[in-house]
């Protein structure tokens, strides 16, 4: 695994656990990844404390927060940390495919990783069409899947 940037994945409900489970089926999860669910009953302060604890373990290191929704509580709480620390980046709304793709890449900074996640998310979204010329993926080249 190439990525040495610490990644904290968080979202509403069991978003983070779901991403972890899906990644586990597809690849080995890097030890630089942490997963924090924002479950019902947790307060903003509870989430803030969980994030702070993880950041304390990674003091001075590059960290990227990967959250489910732009403007949601996990995003807003992570943004509080990103505003205060130039080693912290924050992305929201990216998907499993973008995260999976970046696991095998090397980045010099959390900022580069954030940019790559956004680009990969944009490139990885498509609408299926019955007209082959409209599809980015050739159905004849599709194997049994990942």
C-alpha positions as CSV (number, residue, x, y, z in Angstrom):
1,X,0.0,0.0,0.0
2,X,1.4,3.3,-1.0
3,X,-0.6,5.9,0.9
4,X,1.1,7.2,4.1
5,X,-1.4,9.9,4.8
6,X,-3.7,9.3,7.8
7,X,-7.3,9.0,6.8
8,X,-10.2,9.4,9.2
9,X,-13.5,8.3,7.6
10,X,-16.7,9.5,9.3
11,X,-20.4,9.9,8.6
12,X,-23.9,9.5,9.8
13,X,-25.2,6.3,11.2
14,X,-22.8,3.4,10.2
15,X,-21.4,5.1,7.2
16,X,-17.8,4.7,8.3
17,X,-18.4,1.0,9.3
18,X,-20.0,0.4,6.0
19,X,-17.1,1.8,4.1
20,X,-14.7,-0.3,6.3
21,X,-16.8,-3.4,5.5
22,X,-16.8,-2.7,1.8
23,X,-13.1,-2.0,1.7
24,X,-12.4,-5.2,3.7
25,X,-14.1,-7.2,0.9
26,X,-12.0,-5.5,-1.8
27,X,-8.6,-5.0,-0.3
28,X,-6.4,-4.9,2.7
29,X,-7.3,-1.8,4.7
30,X,-4.2,0.4,5.4
31,X,-3.3,0.9,9.1
32,X,-3.4,4.6,8.4
33,X,-7.2,4.4,8.1
34,X,-9.5,5.1,11.0
35,X,-13.3,4.8,11.0
36,X,-15.7,6.9,13.2
37,X,-19.4,6.4,13.1
38,X,-21.7,9.3,14.1
39,X,-24.4,7.2,15.5
40,X,-27.8,8.3,16.9
41,X,-27.4,9.6,20.4
42,X,-23.9,11.0,19.9
43,X,-23.5,14.8,20.3
44,X,-21.2,17.1,18.3
45,X,-19.0,17.2,21.4
46,X,-18.8,13.3,21.5
47,X,-17.7,13.3,17.9
48,X,-15.2,16.2,18.5
49,X,-13.6,14.2,21.4
50,X,-13.3,11.1,19.2
51,X,-11.6,13.1,16.4
52,X,-9.3,14.8,18.9
53,X,-8.2,11.5,20.4
54,X,-7.3,10.2,16.9
55,X,-5.5,13.4,16.0
56,X,-3.6,13.3,19.3
57,X,-2.2,9.9,18.2
58,X,-1.1,11.5,14.9
59,X,0.3,14.8,16.2
60,X,2.3,16.6,13.5
61,X,1.3,14.1,10.8
62,X,-0.8,14.7,7.6
63,X,-4.5,13.8,8.1
64,X,-7.4,13.7,5.7
65,X,-11.0,13.6,6.9
66,X,-13.3,11.8,4.5
67,X,-17.0,12.5,5.4
68,X,-20.3,11.5,3.9
69,X,-22.1,14.9,3.5
70,X,-21.0,18.4,2.8
71,X,-22.2,20.5,5.7
72,X,-23.3,17.5,7.9
73,X,-22.2,17.2,11.5
74,X,-19.1,15.0,10.9
75,X,-18.0,17.5,8.2
76,X,-18.6,20.6,10.4
77,X,-16.7,19.0,13.3
78,X,-13.8,18.0,11.1
79,X,-13.7,21.5,9.6
80,X,-13.1,22.9,13.1
81,X,-9.8,20.9,13.1
82,X,-8.9,21.7,9.5
83,X,-9.2,25.4,10.1
84,X,-6.7,25.3,12.9
85,X,-4.2,22.9,11.4
86,X,-2.5,23.1,7.9
87,X,-1.7,19.4,8.1
88,X,-5.4,18.5,8.0
89,X,-7.6,18.3,4.9
90,X,-11.3,17.6,4.6
91,X,-13.3,16.1,1.7
92,X,-17.0,15.3,1.6
93,X,-19.3,13.4,-0.7
94,X,-16.6,11.2,-2.2
95,X,-17.3,7.5,-2.8
96,X,-15.9,4.1,-2.2
97,X,-14.4,3.8,-5.6
98,X,-12.4,7.0,-5.2
99,X,-11.1,5.9,-1.8
100,X,-10.2,2.4,-3.1
101,X,-8.3,3.9,-6.0
102,X,-6.2,6.1,-3.8
103,X,-5.2,3.3,-1.4
104,X,-2.5,2.2,-3.9
105,X,-1.2,5.6,-4.7
106,X,1.5,7.7,-3.0
107,X,0.9,11.3,-2.0
108,X,3.3,13.9,-0.6
109,X,0.5,15.7,1.3
110,X,-3.1,15.4,2.5
111,X,-3.9,18.2,0.0
112,X,-2.8,16.0,-2.9
113,X,-4.8,13.1,-1.6
114,X,-7.9,15.3,-1.2
115,X,-7.5,16.5,-4.8
116,X,-7.2,13.0,-6.1
117,X,-10.3,11.8,-4.2
118,X,-12.3,14.5,-5.8
119,X,-11.0,13.9,-9.3
120,X,-11.5,10.1,-8.9
121,X,-15.1,10.6,-7.6
122,X,-15.9,12.8,-10.6
123,X,-14.3,10.3,-13.0
124,X,-16.0,7.3,-11.4
125,X,-19.6,8.4,-11.8
126,X,-21.6,7.5,-14.9
127,X,-25.1,6.7,-16.0
128,X,-25.7,3.3,-17.7
129,X,-27.1,3.5,-21.2
130,X,-28.3,0.8,-23.6
131,X,-26.3,2.6,-26.3
132,X,-22.8,1.3,-26.2
133,X,-21.2,4.5,-27.4
134,X,-22.6,6.3,-24.4
135,X,-20.9,4.0,-21.9
136,X,-17.4,4.7,-20.5
137,X,-17.1,0.9,-19.8
138,X,-17.3,-1.6,-22.6
139,X,-19.7,-4.4,-21.4
140,X,-17.6,-6.9,-23.4
141,X,-14.5,-6.0,-21.3
142,X,-16.2,-6.5,-17.9
143,X,-15.1,-9.5,-16.0
144,X,-16.9,-11.1,-13.1
145,X,-16.4,-7.9,-11.1
146,X,-14.0,-6.9,-8.3
